[in-house]
XYZ file of C-alpha atoms in Angstrom:
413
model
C 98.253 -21.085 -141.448
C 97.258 -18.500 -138.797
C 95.126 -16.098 -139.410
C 95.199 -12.570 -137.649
C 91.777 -11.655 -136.398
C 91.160 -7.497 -136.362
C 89.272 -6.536 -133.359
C 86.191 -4.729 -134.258
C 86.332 -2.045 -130.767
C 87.960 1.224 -131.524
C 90.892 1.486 -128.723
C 90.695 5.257 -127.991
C 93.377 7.307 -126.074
C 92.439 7.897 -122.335
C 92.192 11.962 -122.947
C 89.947 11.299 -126.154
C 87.952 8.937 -123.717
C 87.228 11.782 -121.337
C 86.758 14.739 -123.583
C 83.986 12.336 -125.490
C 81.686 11.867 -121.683
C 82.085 15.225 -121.060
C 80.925 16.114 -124.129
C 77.905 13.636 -123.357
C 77.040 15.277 -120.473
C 77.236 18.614 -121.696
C 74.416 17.397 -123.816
C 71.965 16.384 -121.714
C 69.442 19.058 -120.818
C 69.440 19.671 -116.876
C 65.945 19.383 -115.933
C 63.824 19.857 -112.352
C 63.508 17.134 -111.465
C 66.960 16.527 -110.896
C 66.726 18.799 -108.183
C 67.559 16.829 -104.746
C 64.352 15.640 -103.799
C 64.036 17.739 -100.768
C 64.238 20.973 -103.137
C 61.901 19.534 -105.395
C 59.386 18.680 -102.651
C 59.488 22.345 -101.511
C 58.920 23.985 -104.242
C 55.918 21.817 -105.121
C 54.806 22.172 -101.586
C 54.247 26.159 -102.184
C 52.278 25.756 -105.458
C 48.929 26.091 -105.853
C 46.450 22.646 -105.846
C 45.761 23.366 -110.591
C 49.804 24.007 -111.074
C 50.496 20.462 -108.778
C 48.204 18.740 -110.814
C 50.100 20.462 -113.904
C 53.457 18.895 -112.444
C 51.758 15.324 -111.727
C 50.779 14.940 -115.549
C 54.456 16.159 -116.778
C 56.212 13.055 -116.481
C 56.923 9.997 -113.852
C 58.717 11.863 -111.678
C 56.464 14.579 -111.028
C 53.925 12.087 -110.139
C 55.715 10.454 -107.517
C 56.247 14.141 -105.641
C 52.418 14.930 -105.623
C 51.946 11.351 -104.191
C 53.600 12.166 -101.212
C 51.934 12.865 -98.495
C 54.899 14.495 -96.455
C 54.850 17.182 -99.319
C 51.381 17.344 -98.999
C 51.093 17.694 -95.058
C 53.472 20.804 -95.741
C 51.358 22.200 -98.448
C 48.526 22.206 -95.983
C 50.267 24.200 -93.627
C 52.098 26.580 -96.199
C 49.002 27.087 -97.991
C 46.497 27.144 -95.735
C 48.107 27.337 -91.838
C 46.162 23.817 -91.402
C 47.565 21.066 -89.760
C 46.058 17.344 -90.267
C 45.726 15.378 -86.647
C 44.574 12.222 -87.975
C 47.494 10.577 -87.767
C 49.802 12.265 -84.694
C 49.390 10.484 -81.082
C 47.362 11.847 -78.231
C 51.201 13.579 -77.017
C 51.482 15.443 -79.510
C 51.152 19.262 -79.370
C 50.682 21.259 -82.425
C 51.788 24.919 -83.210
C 50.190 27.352 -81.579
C 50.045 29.739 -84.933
C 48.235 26.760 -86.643
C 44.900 28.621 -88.697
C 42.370 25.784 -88.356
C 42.974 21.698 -86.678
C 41.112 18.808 -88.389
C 40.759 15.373 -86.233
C 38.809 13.546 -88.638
C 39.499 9.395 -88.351
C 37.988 9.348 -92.536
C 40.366 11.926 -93.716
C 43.968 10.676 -92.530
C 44.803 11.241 -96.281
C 46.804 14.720 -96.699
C 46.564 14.790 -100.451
C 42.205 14.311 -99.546
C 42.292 16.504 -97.465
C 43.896 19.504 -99.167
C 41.495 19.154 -101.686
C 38.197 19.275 -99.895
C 39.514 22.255 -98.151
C 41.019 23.752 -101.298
C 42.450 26.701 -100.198
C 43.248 27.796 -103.001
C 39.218 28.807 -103.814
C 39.733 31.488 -101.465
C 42.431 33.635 -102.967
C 40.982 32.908 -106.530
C 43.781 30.958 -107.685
C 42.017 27.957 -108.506
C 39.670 27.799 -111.969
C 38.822 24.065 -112.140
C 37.606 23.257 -115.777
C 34.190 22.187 -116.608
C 33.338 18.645 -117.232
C 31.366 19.301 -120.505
C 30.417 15.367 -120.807
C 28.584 15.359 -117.682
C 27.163 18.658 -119.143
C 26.025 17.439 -122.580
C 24.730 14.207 -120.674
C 22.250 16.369 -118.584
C 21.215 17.884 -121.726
C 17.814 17.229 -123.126
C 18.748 15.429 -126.738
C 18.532 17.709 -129.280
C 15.549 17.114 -131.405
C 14.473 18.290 -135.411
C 12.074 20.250 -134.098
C 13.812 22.286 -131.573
C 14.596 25.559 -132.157
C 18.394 27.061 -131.402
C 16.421 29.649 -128.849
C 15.162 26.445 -127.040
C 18.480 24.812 -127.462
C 20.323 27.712 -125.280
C 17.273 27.319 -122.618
C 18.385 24.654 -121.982
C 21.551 25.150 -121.455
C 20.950 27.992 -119.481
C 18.852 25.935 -117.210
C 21.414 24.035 -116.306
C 23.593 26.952 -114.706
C 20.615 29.135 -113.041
C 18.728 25.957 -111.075
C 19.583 25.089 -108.007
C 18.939 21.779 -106.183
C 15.397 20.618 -107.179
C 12.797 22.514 -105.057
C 9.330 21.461 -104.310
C 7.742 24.388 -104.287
C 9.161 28.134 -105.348
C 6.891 30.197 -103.734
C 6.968 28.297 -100.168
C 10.113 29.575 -98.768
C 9.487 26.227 -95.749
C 10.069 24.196 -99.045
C 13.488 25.567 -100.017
C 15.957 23.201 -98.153
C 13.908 19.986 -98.038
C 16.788 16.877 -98.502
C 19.777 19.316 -97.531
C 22.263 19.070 -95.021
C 21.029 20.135 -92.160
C 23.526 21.567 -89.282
C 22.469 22.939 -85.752
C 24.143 26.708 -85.243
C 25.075 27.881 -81.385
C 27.556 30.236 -80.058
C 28.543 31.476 -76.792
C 26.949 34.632 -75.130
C 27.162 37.046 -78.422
C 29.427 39.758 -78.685
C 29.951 42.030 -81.638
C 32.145 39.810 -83.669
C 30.521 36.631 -82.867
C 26.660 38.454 -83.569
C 27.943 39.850 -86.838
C 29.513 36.349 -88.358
C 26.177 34.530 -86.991
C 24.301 37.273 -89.320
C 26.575 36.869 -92.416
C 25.422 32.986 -91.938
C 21.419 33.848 -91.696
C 20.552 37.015 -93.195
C 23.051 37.694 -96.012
C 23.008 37.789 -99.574
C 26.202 38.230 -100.907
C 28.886 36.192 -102.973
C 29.777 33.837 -100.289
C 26.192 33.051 -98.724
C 22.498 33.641 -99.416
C 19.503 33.125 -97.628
C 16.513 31.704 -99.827
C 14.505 29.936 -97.333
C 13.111 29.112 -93.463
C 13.267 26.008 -91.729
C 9.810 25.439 -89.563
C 11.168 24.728 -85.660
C 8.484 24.251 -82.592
C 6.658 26.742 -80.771
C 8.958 29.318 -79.162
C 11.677 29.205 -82.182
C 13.901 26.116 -81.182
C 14.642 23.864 -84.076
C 13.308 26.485 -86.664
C 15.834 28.521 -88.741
C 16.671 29.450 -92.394
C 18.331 27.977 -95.356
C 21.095 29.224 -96.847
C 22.791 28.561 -100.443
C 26.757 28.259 -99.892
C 28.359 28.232 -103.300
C 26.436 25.216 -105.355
C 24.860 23.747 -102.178
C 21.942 24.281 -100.039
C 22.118 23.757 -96.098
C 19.345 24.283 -93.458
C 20.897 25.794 -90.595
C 19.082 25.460 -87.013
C 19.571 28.525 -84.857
C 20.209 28.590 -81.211
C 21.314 32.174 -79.902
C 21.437 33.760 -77.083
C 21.607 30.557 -75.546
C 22.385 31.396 -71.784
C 20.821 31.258 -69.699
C 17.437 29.908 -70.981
C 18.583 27.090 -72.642
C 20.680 25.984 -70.410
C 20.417 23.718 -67.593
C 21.960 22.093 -64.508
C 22.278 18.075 -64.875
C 24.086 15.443 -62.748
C 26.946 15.410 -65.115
C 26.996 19.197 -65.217
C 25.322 21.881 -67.664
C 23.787 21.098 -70.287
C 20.990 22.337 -73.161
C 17.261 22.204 -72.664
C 15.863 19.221 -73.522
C 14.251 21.113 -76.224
C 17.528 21.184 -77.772
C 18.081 17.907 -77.352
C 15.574 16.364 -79.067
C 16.514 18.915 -82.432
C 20.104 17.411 -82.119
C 19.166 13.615 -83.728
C 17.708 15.105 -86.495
C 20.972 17.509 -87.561
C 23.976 16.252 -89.687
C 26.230 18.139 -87.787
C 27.112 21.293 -85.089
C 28.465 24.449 -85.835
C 29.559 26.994 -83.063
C 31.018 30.284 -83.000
C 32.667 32.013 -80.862
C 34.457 35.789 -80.810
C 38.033 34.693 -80.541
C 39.066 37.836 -79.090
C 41.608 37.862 -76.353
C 40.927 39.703 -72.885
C 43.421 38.000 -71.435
C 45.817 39.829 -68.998
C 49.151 39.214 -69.373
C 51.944 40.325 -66.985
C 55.675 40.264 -66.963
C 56.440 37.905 -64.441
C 53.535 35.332 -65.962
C 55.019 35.854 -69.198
C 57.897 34.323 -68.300
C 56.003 31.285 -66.428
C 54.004 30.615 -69.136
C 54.573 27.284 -70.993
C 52.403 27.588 -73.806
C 53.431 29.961 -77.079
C 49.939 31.030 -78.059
C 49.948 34.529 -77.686
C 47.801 34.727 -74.498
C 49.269 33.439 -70.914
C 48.746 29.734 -70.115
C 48.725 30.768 -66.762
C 45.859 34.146 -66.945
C 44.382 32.723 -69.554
C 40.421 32.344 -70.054
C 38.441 31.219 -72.797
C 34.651 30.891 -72.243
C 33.637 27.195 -73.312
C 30.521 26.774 -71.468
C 28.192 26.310 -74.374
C 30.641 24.004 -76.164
C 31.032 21.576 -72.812
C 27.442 22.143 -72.484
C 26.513 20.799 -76.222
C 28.699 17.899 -75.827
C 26.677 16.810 -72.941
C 23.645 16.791 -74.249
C 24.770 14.789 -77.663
C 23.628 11.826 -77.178
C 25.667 8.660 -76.591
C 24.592 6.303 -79.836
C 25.671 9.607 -81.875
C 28.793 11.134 -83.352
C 27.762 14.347 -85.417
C 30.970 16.049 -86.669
C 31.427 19.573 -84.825
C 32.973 22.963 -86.417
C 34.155 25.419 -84.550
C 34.316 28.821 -85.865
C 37.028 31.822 -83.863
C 35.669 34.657 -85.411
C 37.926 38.122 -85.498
C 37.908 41.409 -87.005
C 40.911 41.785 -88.424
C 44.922 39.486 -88.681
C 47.394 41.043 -86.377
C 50.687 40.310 -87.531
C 53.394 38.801 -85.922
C 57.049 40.606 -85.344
C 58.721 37.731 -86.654
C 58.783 35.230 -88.926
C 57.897 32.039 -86.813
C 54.631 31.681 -87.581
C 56.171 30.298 -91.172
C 57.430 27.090 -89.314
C 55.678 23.716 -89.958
C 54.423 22.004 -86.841
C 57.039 19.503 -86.695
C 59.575 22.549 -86.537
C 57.572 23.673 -83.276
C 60.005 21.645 -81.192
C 62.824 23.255 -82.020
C 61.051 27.062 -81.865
C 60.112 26.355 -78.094
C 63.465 26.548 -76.819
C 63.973 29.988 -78.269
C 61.086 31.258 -76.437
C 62.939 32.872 -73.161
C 65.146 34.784 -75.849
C 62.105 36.674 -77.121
C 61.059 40.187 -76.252
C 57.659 40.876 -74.510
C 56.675 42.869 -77.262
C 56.310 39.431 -79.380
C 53.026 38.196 -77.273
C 51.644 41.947 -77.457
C 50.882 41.443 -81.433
C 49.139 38.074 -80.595
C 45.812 39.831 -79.727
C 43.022 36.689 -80.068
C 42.271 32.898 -79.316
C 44.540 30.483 -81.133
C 42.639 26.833 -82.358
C 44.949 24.936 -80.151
C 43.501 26.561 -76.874
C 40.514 24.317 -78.018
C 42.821 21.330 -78.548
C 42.433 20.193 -74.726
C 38.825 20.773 -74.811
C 37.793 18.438 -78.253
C 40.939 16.625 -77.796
C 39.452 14.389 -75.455
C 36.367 13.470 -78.016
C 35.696 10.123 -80.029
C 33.458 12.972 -82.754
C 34.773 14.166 -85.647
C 35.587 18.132 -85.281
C 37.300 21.089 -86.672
C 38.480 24.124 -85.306
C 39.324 27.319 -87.170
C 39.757 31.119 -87.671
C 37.420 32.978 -89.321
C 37.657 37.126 -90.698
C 34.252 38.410 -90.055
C 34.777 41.294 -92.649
C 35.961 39.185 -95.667
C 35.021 35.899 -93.811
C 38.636 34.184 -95.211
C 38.922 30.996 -93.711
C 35.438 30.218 -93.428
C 35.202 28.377 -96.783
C 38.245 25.512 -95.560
C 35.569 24.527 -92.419
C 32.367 24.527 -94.507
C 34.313 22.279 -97.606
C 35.108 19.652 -94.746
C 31.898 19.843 -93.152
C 29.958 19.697 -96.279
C 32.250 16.855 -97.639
C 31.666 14.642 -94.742
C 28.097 15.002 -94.418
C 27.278 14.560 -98.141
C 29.584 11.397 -97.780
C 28.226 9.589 -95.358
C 24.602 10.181 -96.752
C 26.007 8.912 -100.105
C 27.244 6.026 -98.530
């Protein structure tokens, strides 16, 4: 007997077959992520540092985009003109619109990086939650006998104290166990004078001046301290440095010894200079020039003295970090739209350069970073270089947040 065995799969006509995946497909709910992943990484690079986080807790996906660090390198420079040198070779020459240049060997991480600057604290966009267990744990434990008045005391404590302070009423007292940094600019103009004194004798929103820092007879190694955001930082004036302060050595100029011997005791240098171009820039040297910086490579002059000079007298067994503050009055703005190129899009801008006007270097009125490249490049210390806007004092905030960072690192251990 033979049986006849049904088959238990549907055959289906080829047409029905096709109008069923279609169907399918027409189903499925087109998401972002399946964006290419150059698009995606884009669009996540021009988003502020709480709305990437938002995109790294969606799903799997989004996490992968805000681990790399290629999206992250061009969120630096998007965001925040800043341009990571940590891990580009000693050839390499970075954009000349670049807004601030970090060489730091501990902070080759872009993702790190972005987030001790945090850019995005300057244009108010970022409103990080509180952490209300490490709140309630530096609560005193609520007790039967505690009134609710003495309840919101102490709560209120916790937001109006500072760092623990010795004494109150000795202002010498004030900065005791804070980072302490050693300030010095070059010969003072106005713009450089007028950022020193928003860093010494200020109290507004962004600084504030609370207390004085004992030096030696005659005012070196003395200054003030000065509360920047939640922290405290002495800060070690030296003004008005040439030419008493500076001498002639057998490995050229140098600081008094004076200054010297304040330098072991500082966690780190910050100098400011007025980034101000006087450069004079004709048509044939225009057209010489190989550098895209907005003043001639050829007629240009920046004064370094006092930096060269500092980084003689450092001593050899130490490696204090060094910011560098180019202070200016106001952003000119450039007649194109170049300066929205990453730095690895540089290459290709350069050979565009003979096909631009001479009315494109005349907006480019001040000192770029990289004409300091050359002069730090050379050094085995950690540094920083970046603009600064005297009257709203944007950009200050992305070299103090590194500084800051790596100083209260290395103490931590």
């Amino acid at each position: 007997v033979v049986y006849k065995r049904k088959s238990s799969v549907d055959i289906i006509s080829e047409d029905d077959y096709y109008t069923q995946e279609m169907k399918r497909k027409e189903e499925q709910v087109f998401s972002f992520f399946d964006l290419p992943s150059p698009i995606c990484l884009e669009v996540v690079s021009r988003l502020s540092l709480r709305d990437t986080r938002a995109i790294a807790l969606t799903c799997r996906a989004g996490w992968y985009i805000t681990r790399d660090q290629l999206m992250w390198r061009h969120k630096l420079w998007l965001r925040a003109k800043v341009i990571n040198l940590g891990l580009f070779g000693p050839n390499f020459e970075p954009n000349p619109f670049a807004g601030m240049l970090v060489r730091d060997p501990l902070l080759v991480n872009n993702k790190l990086l972005y987030e001790i600057l945090n850019p995005d604290s300057c244009t108010g966009e970022n409103h990080e939650d509180l952490d209300f267990g490490n709140l309630l744990s530096k609560m005193v434990a609520p007790t039967g006998s505690m009134s609710l008045t003495e309840l919101f005391e102490n709560l209120f404590s916790l937001f109006s104290s500072g760092p623990p302070q010795n004494s109150p009423s000795d202002p010498f007292s004030k900065g005791e166990g804070a980072p302490t940094f050693l300030l010095f600019g070059m010969p003072e103009t106005k713009v450089s004078k007028r950022l020193a004194l928003s860093f010494i004798a200020s109290k507004d929103s962004t600084f504030e001046t609370v207390g004085l820092v004992k030096g030696k007879p005659g005012g070196v190694g003395g200054g003030v301290t000065v509360r920047y955001g939640h922290n405290l930082m002495n800060l070690l004036t030296v003004r008005r440095a040439r030419p008493r302060l500076l001498v002639d050595g057998p490995n050229g100029t140098a600081f008094h010894p004076d200054v010297a011997e304040v330098i072991p005791r500082v966690d780190g240098l910050i100098c400011y200079m007025d980034a101000s171009c006087h450069c004079e820039n004709s048509e044939n040297s225009l057209h010489k020039s190989k550098m895209f910086n907005g003043c001639c490579a050829l007629t240009h002059a920046i004064d370094v003295l006092e930096l060269e000079a500092m980084m003689r007298t450092i001593p050899s067994d130490l490696s204090p970090p060094i910011l560098v503050l180019l202070a200016h009055m106001d952003d000119p703005h450039p007649s194109s739209d170049d300066s929205d190129l990453d730095h690895d899009d540089y290459a290709n801008l350069k050979t565009r350069v003979h096909h631009k006007s001479q009315t494109r270097f005349s907006n480019q009125v001040r000192h770029r970073p990289t004409m300091l490249y050359n002069v730090l490049g050379s050094l085995d210390l950690p540094w920083a270089i970046c603009e600064v806007e005297v009257k709203t004092l944007a950009g200050v905030h992305c070299g103090l947040n590194w500084l800051l960072h790596r100083t209260l690192k290395l103490k931590s251990g």
